Coordinates of C-alpha atoms in Angstrom, one line a residue:
M1 CA 28.1 73.1 132.0
E2 CA 25.9 70.5 133.4
D3 CA 25.4 67.1 131.8
L4 CA 22.3 66.1 130.0
L5 CA 20.5 63.4 131.6
L6 CA 18.8 60.5 129.9
R7 CA 15.4 61.9 131.0
D8 CA 16.2 65.0 129.1
V9 CA 17.0 63.1 126.0
V10 CA 14.0 60.9 126.3
R11 CA 11.9 64.1 126.7
A12 CA 13.2 65.5 123.4
L13 CA 12.8 62.2 121.5
D14 CA 9.1 61.9 122.8
E15 CA 8.5 65.5 121.5
L16 CA 10.0 64.6 118.1
Y17 CA 8.5 61.3 117.7
P18 CA 5.4 61.1 120.2
P19 CA 4.7 57.7 121.5
S20 CA 0.9 58.4 121.1
S21 CA 1.5 58.5 117.3
A22 CA 2.9 54.8 117.4
A23 CA 0.7 52.0 116.3
E24 CA -1.3 50.1 119.0
W25 CA 0.9 47.1 118.5
D26 CA 4.1 48.8 118.7
R27 CA 6.7 49.0 121.5
V28 CA 8.4 52.1 121.4
G29 CA 10.2 54.4 124.0
L30 CA 12.9 53.6 126.5
V31 CA 13.7 49.9 126.7
T32 CA 16.8 50.0 129.1
G33 CA 18.7 52.7 131.0
D34 CA 18.3 55.0 134.0
L35 CA 16.5 58.3 133.6
D36 CA 19.2 59.9 135.9
Q37 CA 22.2 58.6 134.1
P38 CA 24.4 61.4 132.1
V39 CA 24.2 61.2 128.3
R40 CA 27.2 62.5 126.5
R41 CA 27.2 60.0 123.5
V42 CA 24.3 59.0 121.4
L43 CA 24.5 56.3 118.6
L44 CA 21.6 56.0 116.2
A45 CA 20.8 53.0 113.9
V46 CA 18.0 51.1 112.2
D47 CA 18.3 47.9 114.1
P48 CA 19.4 47.0 117.7
T49 CA 21.5 44.0 116.7
L50 CA 24.2 42.5 118.8
A51 CA 26.8 44.0 116.4
V52 CA 25.2 47.5 116.7
I53 CA 25.1 47.0 120.4
E54 CA 28.7 46.1 120.5
E55 CA 29.4 49.3 118.4
A56 CA 27.6 51.3 120.9
A57 CA 29.4 49.8 123.9
D58 CA 33.0 50.1 122.2
W59 CA 32.2 53.7 121.5
H60 CA 31.1 54.1 125.2
A61 CA 27.8 55.5 124.0
D62 CA 25.5 56.3 126.7
L63 CA 22.4 55.8 124.6
L64 CA 21.5 53.9 121.4
V65 CA 18.5 55.1 119.5
T66 CA 17.1 52.4 116.9
H67 CA 14.2 52.6 114.6
H68 CA 13.2 48.8 115.1
P69 CA 12.2 47.5 118.5
L70 CA 14.3 44.9 120.4
L71 CA 11.5 43.5 122.2
L72 CA 8.4 43.8 119.8
R73 CA 7.0 40.4 121.1
G74 CA 7.1 39.1 124.5
V75 CA 10.0 37.2 125.8
H76 CA 10.2 35.0 129.0
S77 CA 14.1 35.1 129.6
V78 CA 16.8 37.5 129.0
A79 CA 19.5 35.0 129.5
T80 CA 22.4 35.2 127.1
T81 CA 21.5 31.8 125.6
S82 CA 19.3 33.7 123.2
A83 CA 20.2 36.7 120.9
K84 CA 17.6 38.9 122.4
G85 CA 18.8 37.9 126.0
A86 CA 22.4 38.4 125.0
A87 CA 21.5 41.8 123.7
V88 CA 19.7 43.1 126.8
T89 CA 22.4 41.8 129.0
R90 CA 25.1 43.7 126.9
L91 CA 23.1 46.8 127.1
V92 CA 22.9 46.6 130.7
V93 CA 26.3 45.5 131.5
S94 CA 27.8 48.2 129.4
D95 CA 25.2 50.9 130.8
T96 CA 24.1 51.7 127.4
A97 CA 20.3 53.0 127.5
L98 CA 18.3 51.9 124.4
F99 CA 15.4 54.0 122.9
V100 CA 13.1 52.9 120.2
A101 CA 11.2 55.1 117.8
H102 CA 9.3 52.8 115.3
T103 CA 5.8 53.5 113.8
N104 CA 5.9 57.0 115.5
A105 CA 8.9 57.7 113.4
D106 CA 7.3 56.4 110.3
V107 CA 4.5 59.0 110.6
A108 CA 6.6 61.8 111.7
D109 CA 7.4 64.7 109.5
P110 CA 10.3 64.7 109.0
G111 CA 10.2 61.0 109.3
V112 CA 11.2 57.6 107.6
T113 CA 9.2 58.2 104.7
T114 CA 9.3 62.0 104.2
V115 CA 13.2 61.6 104.5
L116 CA 13.1 59.2 101.8
A117 CA 10.8 61.3 99.6
D118 CA 13.2 64.5 100.0
A119 CA 16.3 62.0 99.0
L120 CA 14.3 61.1 95.9
G121 CA 13.9 64.8 95.1
L122 CA 9.9 64.8 95.2
T123 CA 8.1 67.9 95.8
G124 CA 4.5 68.7 96.6
A125 CA 4.3 65.9 99.2
R126 CA 0.9 64.9 100.4
A127 CA -0.4 61.9 102.5
L128 CA -0.7 58.7 100.7
S129 CA -3.1 57.3 103.5
A130 CA -3.9 57.9 107.0
T131 CA -4.1 55.5 110.2
G132 CA -5.4 56.9 113.5
G133 CA -5.3 60.4 112.2
Y134 CA -1.6 60.1 111.2
A135 CA -0.3 60.1 107.7
V136 CA 1.4 57.0 106.4
G137 CA 3.3 57.1 103.2
C138 CA 3.4 60.0 101.0
V139 CA 2.9 61.1 97.3
G140 CA 5.1 63.6 95.5
D141 CA 6.1 64.6 92.2
L142 CA 9.5 64.5 90.4
P143 CA 10.7 67.8 88.6
A144 CA 10.0 66.2 85.3
A145 CA 8.8 62.9 83.7
E146 CA 11.5 60.4 83.3
S147 CA 11.7 56.6 82.4
L148 CA 11.1 53.8 84.9
A149 CA 14.6 52.7 84.3
A150 CA 16.1 56.3 85.1
F151 CA 14.0 56.4 88.1
A152 CA 15.1 53.2 89.3
D153 CA 18.7 54.6 88.9
R154 CA 17.6 57.7 91.0
V155 CA 16.4 55.2 93.7
A156 CA 19.7 53.3 93.8
D157 CA 21.7 56.4 93.9
A158 CA 19.7 57.9 96.7
L159 CA 20.1 54.7 98.8
P160 CA 23.0 52.7 100.1
D161 CA 24.0 49.7 98.1
T162 CA 22.4 46.5 99.2
A163 CA 23.1 42.8 98.2
G164 CA 19.6 42.6 96.7
G165 CA 19.7 45.7 94.8
I166 CA 16.5 47.4 93.5
R167 CA 13.5 45.1 92.3
V168 CA 11.5 47.0 89.5
S169 CA 8.2 45.9 88.1
G170 CA 7.2 47.6 84.8
E171 CA 8.4 48.5 81.3
P172 CA 11.8 50.2 81.6
G173 CA 10.9 52.9 79.1
A174 CA 7.6 53.9 80.7
L175 CA 7.4 57.5 81.8
V176 CA 6.9 58.3 85.4
R177 CA 6.5 61.5 87.4
T178 CA 4.0 61.1 90.4
V179 CA 5.6 58.8 93.1
A180 CA 4.2 57.0 96.0
V181 CA 6.5 56.3 98.8
L182 CA 6.6 54.3 102.1
G183 CA 9.7 53.4 103.9
G184 CA 9.8 49.9 105.2
A185 CA 7.2 47.1 104.3
G186 CA 4.4 48.6 102.4
D187 CA 2.5 45.8 100.5
D188 CA -0.6 46.7 102.4
R189 CA -1.3 50.0 100.8
F190 CA -1.9 49.2 97.3
D191 CA -5.5 50.6 97.4
A192 CA -4.3 53.9 98.4
V193 CA -1.6 53.8 95.9
R194 CA -4.1 53.2 93.2
A195 CA -6.4 55.9 94.5
S196 CA -3.6 58.4 94.5
G197 CA -2.9 58.3 90.9
A198 CA 0.8 57.6 91.4
D199 CA 2.9 56.3 88.4
V200 CA 5.1 54.3 90.5
Y201 CA 5.3 53.0 94.2
V202 CA 8.6 52.9 96.1
T203 CA 8.4 50.6 99.2
A204 CA 10.0 47.4 100.4
D205 CA 9.2 43.8 101.5
L206 CA 6.8 43.3 98.7
R207 CA 5.5 39.6 98.7
H208 CA 4.7 37.6 95.7
H209 CA 0.8 37.5 96.0
P210 CA 0.2 41.2 97.0
A211 CA 2.6 42.4 94.3
L212 CA 1.3 40.1 91.6
E213 CA -2.4 41.2 92.4
A214 CA -1.4 44.7 92.2
R215 CA 0.4 44.3 88.9
E216 CA -2.7 42.3 87.6
E217 CA -5.0 45.2 88.8
A218 CA -2.8 47.6 86.8
R219 CA -3.0 45.5 83.7
G220 CA 0.7 45.9 83.3
G221 CA 0.5 49.6 83.5
R222 CA 0.7 52.2 86.3
P223 CA 1.4 52.2 89.1
Y224 CA 4.7 50.3 88.6
L225 CA 6.5 48.9 91.5
V226 CA 10.0 49.7 93.0
D227 CA 11.1 47.4 96.0
A228 CA 14.1 49.0 97.4
G229 CA 14.7 46.8 100.5
H230 CA 13.5 47.4 104.0
W231 CA 16.9 48.4 105.6
A232 CA 17.8 50.6 102.6
T233 CA 14.5 52.5 102.6
E234 CA 14.8 53.3 106.4
S235 CA 18.5 53.8 106.5
L236 CA 18.4 57.6 105.8
W237 CA 16.2 58.1 109.0
P238 CA 18.9 57.9 111.6
H239 CA 20.7 60.8 109.9
S240 CA 17.8 62.9 110.1
A241 CA 17.0 62.0 113.5
R242 CA 20.6 62.8 114.7
E243 CA 20.0 66.4 113.4
R244 CA 16.8 66.8 114.8
L245 CA 17.8 65.5 118.1
L246 CA 20.8 67.6 118.5
S247 CA 18.8 70.7 117.5
A248 CA 16.2 69.9 120.2
L249 CA 18.8 69.7 122.9
G250 CA 20.1 73.1 121.8
E251 CA 23.3 71.8 120.1
D252 CA 24.6 72.6 116.8
A253 CA 24.8 69.3 114.7
A254 CA 28.1 70.4 113.2
A255 CA 29.8 71.2 116.5
P256 CA 27.9 69.9 119.4
T257 CA 29.2 70.7 122.8
R258 CA 27.4 68.6 125.5
V259 CA 26.4 65.6 123.6
E260 CA 28.0 63.9 120.6
A261 CA 25.9 62.0 118.3
R262 CA 26.7 59.7 115.2
V263 CA 25.0 57.1 113.1
S264 CA 26.1 53.5 113.1
T265 CA 28.5 52.5 110.5
I266 CA 27.0 48.8 110.6
R267 CA 24.9 47.5 107.7
T268 CA 22.1 45.5 109.2
E269 CA 20.6 44.2 106.0
P270 CA 20.3 40.5 106.5
W271 CA 21.3 39.5 103.0
T272 CA 24.9 39.0 101.9
F273 CA 24.7 37.9 98.1
V274 CA 22.5 37.3 95.4
V275 CA 22.8 34.4 92.7
G276 CA 21.1 34.5 89.1
A277 CA 19.7 37.9 89.2
N278 CA 18.0 39.0 85.8
A279 CA 19.0 35.4 84.7
A280 CA 15.1 35.3 83.7
G281 CA 15.2 38.4 81.6
G282 CA 14.2 42.0 82.3
A283 CA 15.7 45.4 81.7
S284 CA 19.0 45.4 79.8

């Protein structure tokens, strides 16, 4: 049986996450690697951190697929005196190719947001908004209305534990059923969330001023806010991407033959602990 080549895997990834659907400012696709090198092991992760790259090298992965770009902004040196330089050098020295699917994975279906919506048990998913003809975020419904506190527990149960936990704005006993979802940073979509009629919005990286203004517009009511953390809300995507990639390559995800793929075990959330959470009050 012939080995798969990197060009074969890149072709499959481009079909799953078309580069044309990425935002204009984004940097997606193949970052390092020789298109003619064989690929027998693929590691998937959210971030191409030094630790993740080392994990890939230790496992002898031929390809690392990440959601976030390594080289989003221009660099003028890849010397090992910088973290990015050390990352590029390690990838090249270990003969590990790097492929990025970022905003093109955000808008895919299944993609970052739809995978998150499925994990929350939402049905009837429809687009929250659109950019460049592609859906950004989605809106779906819970099987039945539940309290905001119970819904926050649902989010926590669906996602990996993080140091920061789940931040919620709203009355714990308020009932919610229609849910807007956007994995990763989402505080630029409040107008769309209000227009959607959602009871609650699940996203991440909610900054003080946009979040406060959104709550002011809601006059303390709907839509309530749930900030579940950037890494956590995107951490389910690599598992979906693994299954889709193996299927696209003609492999059985449960028992692949030509190529082995697994999701990184390294948590790339930057935070390590929190002090004083809920000290100012909140849900009891």
